[in-house]
CSV table of C-alpha atoms (C1' of nucleotides) in Angstrom, one decimal:
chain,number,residue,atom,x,y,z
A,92,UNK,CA,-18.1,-7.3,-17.1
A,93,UNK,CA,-15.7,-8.5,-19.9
A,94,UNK,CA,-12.1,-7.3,-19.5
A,95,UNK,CA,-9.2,-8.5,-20.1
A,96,UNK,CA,-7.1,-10.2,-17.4
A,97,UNK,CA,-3.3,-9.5,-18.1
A,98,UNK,CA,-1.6,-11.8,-16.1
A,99,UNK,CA,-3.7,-14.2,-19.3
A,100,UNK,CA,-2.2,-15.0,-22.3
A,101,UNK,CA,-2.9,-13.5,-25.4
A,102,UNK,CA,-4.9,-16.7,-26.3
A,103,UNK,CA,-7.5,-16.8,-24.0
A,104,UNK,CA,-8.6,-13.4,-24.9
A,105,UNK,CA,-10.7,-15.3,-27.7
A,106,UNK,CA,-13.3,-16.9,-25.2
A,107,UNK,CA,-15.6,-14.3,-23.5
A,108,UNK,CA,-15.6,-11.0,-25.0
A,109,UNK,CA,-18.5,-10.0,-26.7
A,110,UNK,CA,-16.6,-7.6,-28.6
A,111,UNK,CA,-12.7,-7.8,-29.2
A,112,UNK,CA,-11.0,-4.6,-29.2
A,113,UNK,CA,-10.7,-2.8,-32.1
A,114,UNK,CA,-6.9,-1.6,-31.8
A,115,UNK,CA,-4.3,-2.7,-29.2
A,116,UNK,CA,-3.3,0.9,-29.3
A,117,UNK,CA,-5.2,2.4,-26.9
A,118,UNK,CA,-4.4,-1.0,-24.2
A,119,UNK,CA,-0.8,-0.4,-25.2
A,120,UNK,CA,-1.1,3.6,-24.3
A,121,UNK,CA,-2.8,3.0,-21.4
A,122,UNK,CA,-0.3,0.3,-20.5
A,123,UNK,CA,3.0,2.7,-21.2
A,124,UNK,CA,1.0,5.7,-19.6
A,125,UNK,CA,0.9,3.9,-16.5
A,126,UNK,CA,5.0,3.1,-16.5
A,127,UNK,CA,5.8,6.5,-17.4
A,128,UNK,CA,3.7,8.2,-14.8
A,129,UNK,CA,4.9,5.9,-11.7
A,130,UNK,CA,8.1,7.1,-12.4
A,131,UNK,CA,7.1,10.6,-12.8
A,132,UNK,CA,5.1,10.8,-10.4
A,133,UNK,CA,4.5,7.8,-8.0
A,134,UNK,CA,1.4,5.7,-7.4
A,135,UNK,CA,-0.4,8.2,-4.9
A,136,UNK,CA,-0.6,10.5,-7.4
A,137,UNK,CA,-1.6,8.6,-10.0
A,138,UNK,CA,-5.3,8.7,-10.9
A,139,UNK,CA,-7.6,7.0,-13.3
A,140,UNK,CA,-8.7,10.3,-14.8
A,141,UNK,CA,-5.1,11.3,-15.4
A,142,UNK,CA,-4.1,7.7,-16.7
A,143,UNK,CA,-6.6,8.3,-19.4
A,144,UNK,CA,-5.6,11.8,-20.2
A,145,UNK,CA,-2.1,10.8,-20.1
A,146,UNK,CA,-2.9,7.9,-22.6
A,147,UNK,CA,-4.6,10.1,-24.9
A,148,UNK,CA,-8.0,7.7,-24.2
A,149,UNK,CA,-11.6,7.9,-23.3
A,150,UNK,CA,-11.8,7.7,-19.1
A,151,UNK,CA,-14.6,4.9,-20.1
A,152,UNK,CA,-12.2,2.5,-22.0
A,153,UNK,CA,-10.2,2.7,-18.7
A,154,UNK,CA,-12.3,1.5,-17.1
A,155,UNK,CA,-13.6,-1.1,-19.7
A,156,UNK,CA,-10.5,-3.4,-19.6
A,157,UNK,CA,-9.7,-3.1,-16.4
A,158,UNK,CA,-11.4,-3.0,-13.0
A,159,UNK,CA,-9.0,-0.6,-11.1
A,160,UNK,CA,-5.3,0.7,-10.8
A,161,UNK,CA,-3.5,-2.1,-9.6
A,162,UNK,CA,-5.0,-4.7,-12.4
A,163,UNK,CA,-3.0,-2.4,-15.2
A,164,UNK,CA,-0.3,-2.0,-12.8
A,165,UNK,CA,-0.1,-6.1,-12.2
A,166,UNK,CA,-0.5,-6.0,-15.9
A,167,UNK,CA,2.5,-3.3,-17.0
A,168,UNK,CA,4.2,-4.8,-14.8
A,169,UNK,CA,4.2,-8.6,-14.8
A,170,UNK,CA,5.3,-8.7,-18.1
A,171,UNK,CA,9.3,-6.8,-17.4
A,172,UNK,CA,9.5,-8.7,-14.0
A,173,UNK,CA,10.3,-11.9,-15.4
A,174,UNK,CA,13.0,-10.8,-17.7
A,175,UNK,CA,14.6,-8.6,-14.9
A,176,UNK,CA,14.8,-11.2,-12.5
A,177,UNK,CA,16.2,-13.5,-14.5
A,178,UNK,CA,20.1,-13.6,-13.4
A,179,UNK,CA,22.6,-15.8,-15.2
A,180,UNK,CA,24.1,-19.1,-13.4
A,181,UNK,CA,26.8,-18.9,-11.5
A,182,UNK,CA,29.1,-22.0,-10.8
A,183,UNK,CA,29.7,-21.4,-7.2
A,184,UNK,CA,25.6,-21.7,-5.5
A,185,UNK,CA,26.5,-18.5,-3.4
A,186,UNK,CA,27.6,-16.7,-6.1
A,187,UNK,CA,24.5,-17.6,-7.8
A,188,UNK,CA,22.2,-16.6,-5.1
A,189,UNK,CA,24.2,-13.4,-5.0
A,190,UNK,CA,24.0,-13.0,-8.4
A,191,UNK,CA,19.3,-13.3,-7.7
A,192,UNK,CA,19.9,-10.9,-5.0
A,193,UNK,CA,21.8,-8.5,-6.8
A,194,UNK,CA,18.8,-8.8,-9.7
A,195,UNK,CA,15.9,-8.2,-7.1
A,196,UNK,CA,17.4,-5.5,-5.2
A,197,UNK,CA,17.6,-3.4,-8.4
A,198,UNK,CA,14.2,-4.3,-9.9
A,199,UNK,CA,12.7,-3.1,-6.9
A,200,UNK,CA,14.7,0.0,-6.5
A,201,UNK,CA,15.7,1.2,-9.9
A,202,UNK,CA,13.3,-0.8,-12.4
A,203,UNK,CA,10.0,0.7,-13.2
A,204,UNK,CA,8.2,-2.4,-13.3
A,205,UNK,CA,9.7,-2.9,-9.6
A,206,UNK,CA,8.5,0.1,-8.4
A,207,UNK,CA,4.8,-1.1,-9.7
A,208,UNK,CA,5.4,-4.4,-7.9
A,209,UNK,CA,6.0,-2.2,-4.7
A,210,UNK,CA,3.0,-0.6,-5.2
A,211,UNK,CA,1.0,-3.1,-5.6
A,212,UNK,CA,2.1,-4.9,-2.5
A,213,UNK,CA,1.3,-2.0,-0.8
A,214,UNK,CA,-2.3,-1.9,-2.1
A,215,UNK,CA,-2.3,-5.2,-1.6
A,216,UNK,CA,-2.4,-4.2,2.3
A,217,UNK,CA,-5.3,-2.3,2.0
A,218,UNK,CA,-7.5,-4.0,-0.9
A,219,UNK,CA,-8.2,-7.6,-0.2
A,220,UNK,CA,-8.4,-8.0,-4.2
A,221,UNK,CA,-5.4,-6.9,-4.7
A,222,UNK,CA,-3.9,-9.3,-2.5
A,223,UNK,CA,-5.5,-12.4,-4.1
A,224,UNK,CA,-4.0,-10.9,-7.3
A,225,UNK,CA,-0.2,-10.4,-6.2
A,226,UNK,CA,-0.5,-14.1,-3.9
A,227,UNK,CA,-1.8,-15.6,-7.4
A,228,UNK,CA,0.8,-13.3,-9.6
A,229,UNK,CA,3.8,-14.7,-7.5
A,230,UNK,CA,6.1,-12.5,-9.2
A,231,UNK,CA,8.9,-13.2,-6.8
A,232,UNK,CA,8.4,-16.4,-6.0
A,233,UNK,CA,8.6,-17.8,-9.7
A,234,UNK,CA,11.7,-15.5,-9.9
A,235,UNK,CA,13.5,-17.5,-6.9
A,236,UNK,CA,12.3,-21.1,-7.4
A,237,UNK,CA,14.4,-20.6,-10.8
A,238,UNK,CA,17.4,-20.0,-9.1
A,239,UNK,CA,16.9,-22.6,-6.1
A,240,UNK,CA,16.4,-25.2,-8.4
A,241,UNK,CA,19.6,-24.7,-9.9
A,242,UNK,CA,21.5,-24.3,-6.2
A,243,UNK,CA,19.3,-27.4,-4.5
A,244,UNK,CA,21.8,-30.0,-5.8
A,245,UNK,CA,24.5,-28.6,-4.2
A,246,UNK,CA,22.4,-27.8,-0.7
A,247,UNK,CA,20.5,-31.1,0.3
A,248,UNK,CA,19.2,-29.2,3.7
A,249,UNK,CA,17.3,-26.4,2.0
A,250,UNK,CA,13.6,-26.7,2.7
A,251,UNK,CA,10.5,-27.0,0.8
A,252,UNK,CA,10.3,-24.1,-2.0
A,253,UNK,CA,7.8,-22.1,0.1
A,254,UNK,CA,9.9,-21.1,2.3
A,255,UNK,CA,13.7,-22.0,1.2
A,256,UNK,CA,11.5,-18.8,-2.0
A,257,UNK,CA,11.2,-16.3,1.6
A,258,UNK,CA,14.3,-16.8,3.6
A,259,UNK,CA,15.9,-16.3,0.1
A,260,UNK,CA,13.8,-13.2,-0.8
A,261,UNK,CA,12.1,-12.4,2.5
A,262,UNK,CA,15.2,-9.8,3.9
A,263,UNK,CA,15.5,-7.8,0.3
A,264,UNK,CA,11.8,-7.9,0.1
A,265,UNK,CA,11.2,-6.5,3.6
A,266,UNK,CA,14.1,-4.2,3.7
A,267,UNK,CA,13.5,-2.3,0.9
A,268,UNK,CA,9.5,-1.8,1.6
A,269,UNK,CA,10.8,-0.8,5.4
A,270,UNK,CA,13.5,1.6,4.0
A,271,UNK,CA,12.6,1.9,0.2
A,272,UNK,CA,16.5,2.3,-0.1
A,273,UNK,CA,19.2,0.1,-1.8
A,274,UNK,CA,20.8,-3.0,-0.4
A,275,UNK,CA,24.5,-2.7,0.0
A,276,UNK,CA,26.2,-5.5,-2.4
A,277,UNK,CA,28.6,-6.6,0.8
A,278,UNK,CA,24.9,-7.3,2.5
A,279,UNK,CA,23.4,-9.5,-0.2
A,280,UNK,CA,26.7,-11.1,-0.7
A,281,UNK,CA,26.3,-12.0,3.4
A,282,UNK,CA,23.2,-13.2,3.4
A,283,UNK,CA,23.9,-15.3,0.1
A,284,UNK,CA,26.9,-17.0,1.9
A,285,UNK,CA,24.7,-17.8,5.6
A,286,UNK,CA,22.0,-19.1,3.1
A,287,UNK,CA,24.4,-21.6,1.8
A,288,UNK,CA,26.1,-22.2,5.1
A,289,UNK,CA,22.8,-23.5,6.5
A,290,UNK,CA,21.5,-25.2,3.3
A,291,UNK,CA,24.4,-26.9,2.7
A,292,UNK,CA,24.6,-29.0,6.4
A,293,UNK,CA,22.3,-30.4,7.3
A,294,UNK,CA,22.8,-31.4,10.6
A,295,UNK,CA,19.3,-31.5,12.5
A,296,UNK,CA,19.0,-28.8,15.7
A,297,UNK,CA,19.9,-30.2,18.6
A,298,UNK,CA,18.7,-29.2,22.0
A,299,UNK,CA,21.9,-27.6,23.8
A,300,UNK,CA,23.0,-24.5,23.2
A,301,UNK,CA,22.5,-23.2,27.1
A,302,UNK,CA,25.7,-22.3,28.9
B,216,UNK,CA,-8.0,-0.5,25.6
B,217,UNK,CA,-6.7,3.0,25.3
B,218,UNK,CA,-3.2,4.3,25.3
B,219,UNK,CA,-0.9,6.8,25.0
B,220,UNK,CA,2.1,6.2,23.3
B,221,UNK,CA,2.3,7.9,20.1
B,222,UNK,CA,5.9,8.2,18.5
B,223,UNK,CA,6.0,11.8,19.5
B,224,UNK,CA,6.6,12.0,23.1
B,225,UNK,CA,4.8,14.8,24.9
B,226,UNK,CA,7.7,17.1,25.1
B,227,UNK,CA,7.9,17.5,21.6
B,228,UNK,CA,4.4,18.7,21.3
B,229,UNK,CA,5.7,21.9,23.4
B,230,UNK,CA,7.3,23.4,20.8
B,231,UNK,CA,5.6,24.1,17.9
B,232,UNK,CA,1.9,24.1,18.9
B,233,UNK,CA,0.7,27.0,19.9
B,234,UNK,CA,-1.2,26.1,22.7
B,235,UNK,CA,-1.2,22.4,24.7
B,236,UNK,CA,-4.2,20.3,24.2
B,237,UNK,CA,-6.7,21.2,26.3
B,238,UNK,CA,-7.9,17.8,26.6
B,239,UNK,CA,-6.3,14.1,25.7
B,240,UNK,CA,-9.7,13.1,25.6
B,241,UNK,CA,-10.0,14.4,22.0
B,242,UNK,CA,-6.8,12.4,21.2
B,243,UNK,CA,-7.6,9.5,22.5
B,244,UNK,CA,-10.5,9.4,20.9
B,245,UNK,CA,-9.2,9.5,17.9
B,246,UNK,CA,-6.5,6.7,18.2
B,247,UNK,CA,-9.5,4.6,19.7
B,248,UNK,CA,-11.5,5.1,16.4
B,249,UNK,CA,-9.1,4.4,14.2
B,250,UNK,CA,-7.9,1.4,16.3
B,251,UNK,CA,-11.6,0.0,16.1
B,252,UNK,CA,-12.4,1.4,12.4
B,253,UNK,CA,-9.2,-0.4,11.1
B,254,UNK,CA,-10.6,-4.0,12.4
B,255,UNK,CA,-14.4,-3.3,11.6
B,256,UNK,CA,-13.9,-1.2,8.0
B,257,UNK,CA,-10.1,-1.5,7.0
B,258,UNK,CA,-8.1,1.2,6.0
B,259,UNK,CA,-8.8,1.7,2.6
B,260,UNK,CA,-12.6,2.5,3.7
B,261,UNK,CA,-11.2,4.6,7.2
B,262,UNK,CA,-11.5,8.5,6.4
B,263,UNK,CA,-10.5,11.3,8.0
B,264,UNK,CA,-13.8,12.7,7.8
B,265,UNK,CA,-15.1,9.1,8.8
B,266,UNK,CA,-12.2,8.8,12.0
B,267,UNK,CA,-13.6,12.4,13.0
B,268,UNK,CA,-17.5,11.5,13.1
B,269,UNK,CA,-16.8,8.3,14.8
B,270,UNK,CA,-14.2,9.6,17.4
B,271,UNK,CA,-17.4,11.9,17.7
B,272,UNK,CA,-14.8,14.9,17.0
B,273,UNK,CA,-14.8,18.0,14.9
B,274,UNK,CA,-12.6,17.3,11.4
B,275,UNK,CA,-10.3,20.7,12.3
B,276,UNK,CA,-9.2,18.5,15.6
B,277,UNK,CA,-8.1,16.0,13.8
B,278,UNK,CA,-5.8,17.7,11.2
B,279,UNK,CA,-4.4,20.0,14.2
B,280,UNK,CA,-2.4,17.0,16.1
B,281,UNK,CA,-2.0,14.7,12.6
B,282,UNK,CA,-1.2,15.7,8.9
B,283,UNK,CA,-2.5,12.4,8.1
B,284,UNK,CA,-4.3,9.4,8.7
B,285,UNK,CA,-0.9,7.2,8.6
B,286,UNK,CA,0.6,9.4,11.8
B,287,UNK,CA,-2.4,8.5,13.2
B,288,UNK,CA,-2.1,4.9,12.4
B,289,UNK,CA,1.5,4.9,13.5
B,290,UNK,CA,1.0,6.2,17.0
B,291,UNK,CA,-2.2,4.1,17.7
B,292,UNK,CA,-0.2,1.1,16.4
B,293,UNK,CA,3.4,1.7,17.8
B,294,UNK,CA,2.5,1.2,21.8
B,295,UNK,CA,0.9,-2.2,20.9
B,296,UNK,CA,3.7,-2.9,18.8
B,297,UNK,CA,6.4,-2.9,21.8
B,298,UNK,CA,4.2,-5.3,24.2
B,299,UNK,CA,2.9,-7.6,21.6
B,300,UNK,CA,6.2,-8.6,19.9
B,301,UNK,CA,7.8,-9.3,23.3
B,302,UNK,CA,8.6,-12.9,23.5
B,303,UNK,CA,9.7,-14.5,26.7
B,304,UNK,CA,13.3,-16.1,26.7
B,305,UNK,CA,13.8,-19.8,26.2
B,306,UNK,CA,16.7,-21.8,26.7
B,307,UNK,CA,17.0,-23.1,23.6
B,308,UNK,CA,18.3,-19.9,21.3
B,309,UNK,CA,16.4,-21.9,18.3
B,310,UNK,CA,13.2,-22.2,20.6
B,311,UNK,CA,13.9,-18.1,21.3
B,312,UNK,CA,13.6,-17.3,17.8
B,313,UNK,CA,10.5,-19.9,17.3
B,314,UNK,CA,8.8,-17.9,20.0
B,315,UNK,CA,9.6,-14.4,18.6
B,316,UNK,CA,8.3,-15.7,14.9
B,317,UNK,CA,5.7,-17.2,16.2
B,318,UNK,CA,4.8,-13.7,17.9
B,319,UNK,CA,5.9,-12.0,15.1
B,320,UNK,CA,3.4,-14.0,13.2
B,321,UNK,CA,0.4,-13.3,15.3
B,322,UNK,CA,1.2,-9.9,15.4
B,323,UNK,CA,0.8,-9.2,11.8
B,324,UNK,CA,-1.9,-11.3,11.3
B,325,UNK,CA,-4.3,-11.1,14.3
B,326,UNK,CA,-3.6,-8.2,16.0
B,327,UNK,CA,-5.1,-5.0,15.3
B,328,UNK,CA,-1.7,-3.0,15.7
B,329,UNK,CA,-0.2,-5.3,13.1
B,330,UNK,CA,-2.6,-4.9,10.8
B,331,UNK,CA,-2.1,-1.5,11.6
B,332,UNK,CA,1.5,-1.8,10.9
B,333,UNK,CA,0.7,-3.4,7.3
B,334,UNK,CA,-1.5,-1.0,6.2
B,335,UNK,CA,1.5,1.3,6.9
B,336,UNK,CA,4.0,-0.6,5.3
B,337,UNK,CA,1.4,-0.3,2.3
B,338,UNK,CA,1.1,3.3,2.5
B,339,UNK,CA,4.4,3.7,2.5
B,340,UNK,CA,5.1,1.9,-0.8
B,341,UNK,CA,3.2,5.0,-2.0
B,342,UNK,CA,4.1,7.6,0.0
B,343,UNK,CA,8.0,8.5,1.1
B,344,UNK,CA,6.8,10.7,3.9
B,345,UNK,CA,4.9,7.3,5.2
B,346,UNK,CA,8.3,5.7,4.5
B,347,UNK,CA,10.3,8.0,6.5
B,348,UNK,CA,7.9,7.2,9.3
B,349,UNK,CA,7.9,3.8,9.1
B,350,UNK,CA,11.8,3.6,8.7
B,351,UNK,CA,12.4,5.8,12.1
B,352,UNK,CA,10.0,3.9,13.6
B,353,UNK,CA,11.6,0.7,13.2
B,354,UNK,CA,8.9,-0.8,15.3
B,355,UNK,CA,10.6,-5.0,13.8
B,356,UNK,CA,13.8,-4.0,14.1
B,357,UNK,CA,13.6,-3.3,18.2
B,358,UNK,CA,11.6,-6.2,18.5
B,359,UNK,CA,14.1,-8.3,16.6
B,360,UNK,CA,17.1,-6.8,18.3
B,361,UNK,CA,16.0,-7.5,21.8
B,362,UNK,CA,15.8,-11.4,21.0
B,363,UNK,CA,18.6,-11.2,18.7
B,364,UNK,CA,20.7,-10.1,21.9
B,365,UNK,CA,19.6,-12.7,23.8
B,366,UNK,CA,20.6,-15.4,20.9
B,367,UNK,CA,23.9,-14.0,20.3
B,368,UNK,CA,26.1,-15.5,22.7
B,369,UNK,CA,24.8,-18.7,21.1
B,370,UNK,CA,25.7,-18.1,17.8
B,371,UNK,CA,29.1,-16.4,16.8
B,372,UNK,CA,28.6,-16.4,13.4
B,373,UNK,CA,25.4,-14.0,13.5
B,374,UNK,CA,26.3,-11.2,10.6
B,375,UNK,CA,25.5,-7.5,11.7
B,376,UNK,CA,22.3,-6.1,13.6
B,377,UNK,CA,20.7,-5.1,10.3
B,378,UNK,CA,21.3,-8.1,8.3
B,379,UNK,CA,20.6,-10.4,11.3
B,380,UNK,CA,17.3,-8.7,12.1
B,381,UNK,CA,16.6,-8.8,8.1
B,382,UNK,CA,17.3,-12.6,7.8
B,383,UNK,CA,14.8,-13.1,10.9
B,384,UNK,CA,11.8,-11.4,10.2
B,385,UNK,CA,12.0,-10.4,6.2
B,386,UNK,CA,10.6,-14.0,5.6
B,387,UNK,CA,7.7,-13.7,7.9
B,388,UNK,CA,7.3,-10.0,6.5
B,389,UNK,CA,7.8,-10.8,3.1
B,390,UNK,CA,5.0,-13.9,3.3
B,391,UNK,CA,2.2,-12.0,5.2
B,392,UNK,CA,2.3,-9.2,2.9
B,393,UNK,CA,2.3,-11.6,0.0
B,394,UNK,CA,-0.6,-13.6,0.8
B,395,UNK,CA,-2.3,-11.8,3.7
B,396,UNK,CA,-2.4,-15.8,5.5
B,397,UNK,CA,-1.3,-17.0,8.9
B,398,UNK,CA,2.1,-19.2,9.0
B,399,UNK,CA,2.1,-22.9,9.9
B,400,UNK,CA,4.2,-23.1,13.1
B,401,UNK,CA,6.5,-25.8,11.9
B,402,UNK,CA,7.3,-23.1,9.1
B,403,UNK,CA,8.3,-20.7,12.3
B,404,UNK,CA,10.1,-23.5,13.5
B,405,UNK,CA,11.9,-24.3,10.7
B,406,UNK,CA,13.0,-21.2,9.6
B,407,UNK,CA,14.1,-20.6,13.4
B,408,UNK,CA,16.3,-24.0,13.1
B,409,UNK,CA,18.0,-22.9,9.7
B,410,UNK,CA,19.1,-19.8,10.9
B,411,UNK,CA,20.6,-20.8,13.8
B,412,UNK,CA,22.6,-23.6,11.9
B,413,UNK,CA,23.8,-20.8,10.2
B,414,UNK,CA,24.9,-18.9,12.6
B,415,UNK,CA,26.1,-21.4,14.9
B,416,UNK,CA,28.6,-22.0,12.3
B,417,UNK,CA,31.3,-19.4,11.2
B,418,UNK,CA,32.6,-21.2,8.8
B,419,UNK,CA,33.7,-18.9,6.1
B,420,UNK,CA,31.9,-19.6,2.4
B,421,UNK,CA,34.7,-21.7,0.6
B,422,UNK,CA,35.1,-21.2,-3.1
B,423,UNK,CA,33.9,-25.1,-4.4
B,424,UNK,CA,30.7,-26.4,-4.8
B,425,UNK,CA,30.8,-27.2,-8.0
B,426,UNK,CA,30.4,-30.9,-8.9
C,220,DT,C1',-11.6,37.6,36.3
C,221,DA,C1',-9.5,38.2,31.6
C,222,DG,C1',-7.1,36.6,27.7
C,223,DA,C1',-5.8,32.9,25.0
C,224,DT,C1',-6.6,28.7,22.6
C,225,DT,C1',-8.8,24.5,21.8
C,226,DC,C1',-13.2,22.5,21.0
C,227,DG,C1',-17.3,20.7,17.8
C,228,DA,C1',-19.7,22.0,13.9
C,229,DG,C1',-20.3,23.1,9.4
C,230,DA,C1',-19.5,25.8,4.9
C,231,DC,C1',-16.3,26.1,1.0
C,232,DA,C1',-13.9,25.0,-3.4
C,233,DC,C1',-11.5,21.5,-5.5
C,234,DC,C1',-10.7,16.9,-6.9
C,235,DT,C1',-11.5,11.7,-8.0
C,236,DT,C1',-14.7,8.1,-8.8
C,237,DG,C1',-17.7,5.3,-11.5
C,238,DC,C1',-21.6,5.5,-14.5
C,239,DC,C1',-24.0,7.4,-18.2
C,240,DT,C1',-24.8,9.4,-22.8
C,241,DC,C1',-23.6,11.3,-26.9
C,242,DG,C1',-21.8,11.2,-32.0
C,243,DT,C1',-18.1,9.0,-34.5
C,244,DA,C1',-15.0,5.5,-36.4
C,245,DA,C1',-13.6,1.1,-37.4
C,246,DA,C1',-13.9,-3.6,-37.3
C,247,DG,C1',-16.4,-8.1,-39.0
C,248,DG,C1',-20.3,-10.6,-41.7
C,249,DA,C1',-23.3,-11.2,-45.7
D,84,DT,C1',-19.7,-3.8,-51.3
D,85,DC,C1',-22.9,-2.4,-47.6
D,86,DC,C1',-24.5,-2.8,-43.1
D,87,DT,C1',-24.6,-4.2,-38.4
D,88,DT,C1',-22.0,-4.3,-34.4
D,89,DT,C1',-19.0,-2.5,-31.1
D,90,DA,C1',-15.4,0.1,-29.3
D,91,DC,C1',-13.8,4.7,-29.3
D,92,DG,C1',-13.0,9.9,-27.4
D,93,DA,C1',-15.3,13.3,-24.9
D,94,DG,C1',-17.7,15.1,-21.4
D,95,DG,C1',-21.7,15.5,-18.1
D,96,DC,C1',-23.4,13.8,-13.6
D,97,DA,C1',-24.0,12.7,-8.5
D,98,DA,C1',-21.7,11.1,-4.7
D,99,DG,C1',-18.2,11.6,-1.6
D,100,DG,C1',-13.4,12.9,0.3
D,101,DT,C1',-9.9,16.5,1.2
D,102,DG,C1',-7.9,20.3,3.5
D,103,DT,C1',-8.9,25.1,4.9
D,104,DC,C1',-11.6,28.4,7.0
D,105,DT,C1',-14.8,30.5,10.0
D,106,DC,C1',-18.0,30.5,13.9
D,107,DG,C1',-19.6,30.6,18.9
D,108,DA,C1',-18.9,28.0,23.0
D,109,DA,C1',-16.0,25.7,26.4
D,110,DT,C1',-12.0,25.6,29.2
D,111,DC,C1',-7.4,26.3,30.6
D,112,DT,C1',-3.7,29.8,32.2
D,113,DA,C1',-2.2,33.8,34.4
DNA sequence: TAGATTCGAGACACCTTGCCTCGTAAAGGA
DNA sequence: TCCTTTACGAGGCAAGGTGTCTCGAATCTA
């Protein structure tokens, strides 16, 4: 069961394979197929068999170089995210969250390669494997550390990446797989600023707080 | 185990069908099956034709009270939902949130009604009609708002219901979908602490933070 | 009792899946 | 250059799910 990977580099492709493929082209129409056709019509409706026809490609070298849907979703995917998510400093660090926010709201509402993420977190609920490859993919997660690096210095409360990554990307995330709509700017704005707020003092909870 | 709760109270069944069910048995059934198949085979492997044979049911009398198996999931899921997110009051509004997160937590990772909840979540990633479900559901939102009522007093600075709710439970969300895994408790904690800081606090964002 | 409607059961056509086999075309090695 | 190797497109195949339809029987309502 040779295939290739994806989320690999280009370089480790050497290793294994008994056979290297003959032409990118079919990988590459398979690959585009796929982005076209979640657009056009969603992943439900998207089959292997139709992948294949829509590729122009044998069903069987589907299936040859990759195990199911979601690996050449992860794969046609993965590759855009990083790029999209990528949001340009900002001097002020809520501005700069903001600026993330602003990024990862569209990519998962407008982008194509967004849309695929969504849909493989939602397979990800229902295949186990899937899961394992979205956890491992940590599309989002790279995405945010970026930008948390760049704000830590200026917010000595926030805590470790793990979870400083989900309160950061947590809200979008969950609102937009809850309501699949976009986030008002005003909202991610908000959230950037009570972020900050928090991150920035860091006073340790005390007990009170009762009237 | 059994329950009746479905999203759909029983005065909206009057309308359309044609006749009343004869019998909740049937129904009950049903939701029972799915509650135990989703636990024993997850959903990916649940059927409608499996549901049916296991609810020890004709096929017909399942498609004649639900168009699919996510309505099915929703109301076998939803009653739990209500009870199992309910977190008793504590003094401390940062030890109110811990409790709710830490139920939250369990909920989505233990119970069968949460996974239940997932595997709709997933579902609706690729189907909107799932998504409209799951959006007028809103089965975190009413959990959140209840203990975000009882906080409130507590901390002025808390933005709007749906960004307050959001900044709660997206991380928890966001991390269990992501990795399927159970959350440390001093993560809950943590998280719980932060956000209260933040709200605590209404100081507006100032412009600086620029070294 | 009489009519209406749900019930379990199963047949049906249609579709997708994953594997298999063709004959063909294009790589790489000698 | 020739020849071996391997992927390639195409399509057949069994298995299984879907959603609709039809039956006679059970059961509720009037």
């Amino acid at each position: 069961m040779y295939r290739y990977a994806g989320v690999v580099s280009d370089s480790d492709r050497t290793g294994a394979a008994p056979g290297r493929p003959r032409s990118e082209a079919a990988r590459q129409a398979v690959l585009e197929a796929v982005d076209d056709m979640l657009v056009e019509i969603g992943y439900a409706a998207m089959t292997m068999k139709g992948i294949a026809q829509r590729a122009g490609v044998g069903r069987q070298t589907v299936y040859r170089w990759w195990a199911t849907k979601a690996e050449i979703l992860l794969e046609a995917s993965s590759g855009d995210a990083d790029h999209e998510l990528a949001s340009p400093p900002r001097a002020d660090p809520a501005d700069d969250l903001a600026g993330f926010l602003t990024a990862l709201a569209t990519f998962l509402t407008v982008s194509p390669a967004g849309l695929g993420y969504r849909a493989l977190l939602g397979e990800a609920q229902h295949d186990p494997a899937v899961r394992d490859l979205v956890r491992d993919a940590d599309l989002l997660g790279r995405a945010a550390r970026t930008v948390l690096d760049r704000v830590r210095p200026h917010a000595p409360a926030m805590p470790e990446a793990r979870l400083a990554s989900a309160q950061l990307t947590g809200p979008v995330v969950a609102l937009v797989l809850e309501t699949g709509q976009p986030l008002p700017a005003t909202m991610l704005a908000e959230h950037a600023r009570i972020l900050i707020s928090a991150w920035r003092n860091d006073r340790p909870a005390d007990g009170n707080g009762v009237s």
